[in-house]
């Protein structure tokens, strides 16, 4: 017992010293924390908020209400089939009662010009018979559609404010944004009225979101919900950096993943409002993302840029001297990491002048100047809506050219007659045709132009059997109808 007592005493003394040290550290920690929680000394410190910013920008964000009247007969769509009508007459199946249905929707928009130009999303106003704009001060105006750009899901509207200068936002450079920057999202979620949410820029250059043709989005965690579409994504200095367009959600509500079209694209679309059409430069080359395996095969230190795997003849890329195997690193100093990013960069440039390409060729850095020219429309598209007793009835067709191919995201070296659209109840849709199908032959007659197709359909009208040869995504398909 006597031998163990000194050991116990030493242990007890050690514990007392340890407790004292811990109390000392805790005291220092409390003092440090109290230093951080300093009592506000000025009014500005007490009232720090986004309120001044919101007061500045909110009047430029509007609510958009749309109305569409639909009339439909309550009978089977088979009664509208041209082949049934041919054999049983136009009154086959009876007229059926006409039912009226009114569709309404809501969204948001942003005034970007004091004279009343408003940018919103195409899907907010799609198919509307009436568009009503409500300002933040509750005044209401009928809006006229000036421009629709389906490829970006952006539309430009115009309201008549009788010469009044309306509050508007200034477009900022979305390329100046960095991940972590504070932003505000302003819109009309769920129709409850104008609402402001705050967050940060979660990511830039999101190109895997397939909601528009040009896939290049700002990602934010500022709450965006149904009804926010077309609203403003605002930087901390009060400028427009994006148009809220889409959310990622499994329940229909915000889970902190929202996407906005960058203001660089908004500026390009707004510039087309004077002509009612957006004309973009044509690159003229096909590319692919540089993977780790491709980077190793090219001797690159890391995966970067996009690999050019085809250059189309007589294109700006060919004229600039771009070659198959080149790796495009940047356009006018903006880095590109996938084909979508490259297409976006060209789509935001104005036609005319030149752009600078930074490329790697055989591992060596080079600079090329490429002309910013639009894709040629040769031959003219000569759009035609097909009607009559034939399997193409209800299809909208046109002559392929580099310009039309670019709009349809098809290779620019294709030629022939392409299906651009299909009416919902047209026979062409039921026969199995799809947009971007190229019509190669009808009942053995080769089709090269819209004019040729029109003559063939007129000569074959009412034929009991049809064989239509199509090219779909590089494959030949034959549709056999009737007979």
PDB file of N, CA, C and O in Angstrom, residues 1-8:
ATOM      1  N   UNK A   1       0.835  -1.204   0.000  1.00  0.00           N
ATOM      2  CA  UNK A   1       0.000   0.000   0.000  1.00  0.00           C
ATOM      3  C   UNK A   1       0.865   1.247   0.000  1.00  0.00           C
ATOM      4  O   UNK A   1       0.601   2.197  -0.719  1.00  0.00           O
ATOM      5  N   UNK A   2       1.929   1.215   0.846  1.00  0.00           N
ATOM      6  CA  UNK A   2       2.796   2.389   0.954  1.00  0.00           C
ATOM      7  C   UNK A   2       3.475   2.678  -0.364  1.00  0.00           C
ATOM      8  O   UNK A   2       3.761   3.813  -0.700  1.00  0.00           O
ATOM      9  N   UNK A   3       3.756   1.595  -1.150  1.00  0.00           N
ATOM     10  CA  UNK A   3       4.453   1.800  -2.421  1.00  0.00           C
ATOM     11  C   UNK A   3       3.570   2.447  -3.462  1.00  0.00           C
ATOM     12  O   UNK A   3       4.056   3.101  -4.368  1.00  0.00           O
ATOM     13  N   UNK A   4       2.239   2.279  -3.379  1.00  0.00           N
ATOM     14  CA  UNK A   4       1.341   2.820  -4.419  1.00  0.00           C
ATOM     15  C   UNK A   4       0.869   4.229  -4.113  1.00  0.00           C
ATOM     16  O   UNK A   4       0.402   4.931  -4.990  1.00  0.00           O
ATOM     17  N   UNK A   5       0.932   4.700  -2.894  1.00  0.00           N
ATOM     18  CA  UNK A   5       0.396   6.014  -2.544  1.00  0.00           C
ATOM     19  C   UNK A   5       1.102   7.146  -3.285  1.00  0.00           C
ATOM     20  O   UNK A   5       0.452   8.063  -3.778  1.00  0.00           O
ATOM     21  N   UNK A   6       2.448   7.142  -3.352  1.00  0.00           N
ATOM     22  CA  UNK A   6       3.084   8.227  -4.122  1.00  0.00           C
ATOM     23  C   UNK A   6       2.594   8.282  -5.582  1.00  0.00           C
ATOM     24  O   UNK A   6       2.421   9.349  -6.170  1.00  0.00           O
ATOM     25  N   UNK A   7       2.359   7.108  -6.211  1.00  0.00           N
ATOM     26  CA  UNK A   7       1.869   7.058  -7.594  1.00  0.00           C
ATOM     27  C   UNK A   7       0.484   7.700  -7.703  1.00  0.00           C
ATOM     28  O   UNK A   7       0.197   8.483  -8.602  1.00  0.00           O
ATOM     29  N   UNK A   8      -0.409   7.389  -6.722  1.00  0.00           N
ATOM     30  CA  UNK A   8      -1.751   7.981  -6.736  1.00  0.00           C
ATOM     31  C   UNK A   8      -1.685   9.492  -6.575  1.00  0.00           C
ATOM     32  O   UNK A   8      -2.407  10.239  -7.227  1.00  0.00           O
TER      33      UNK A   8
END
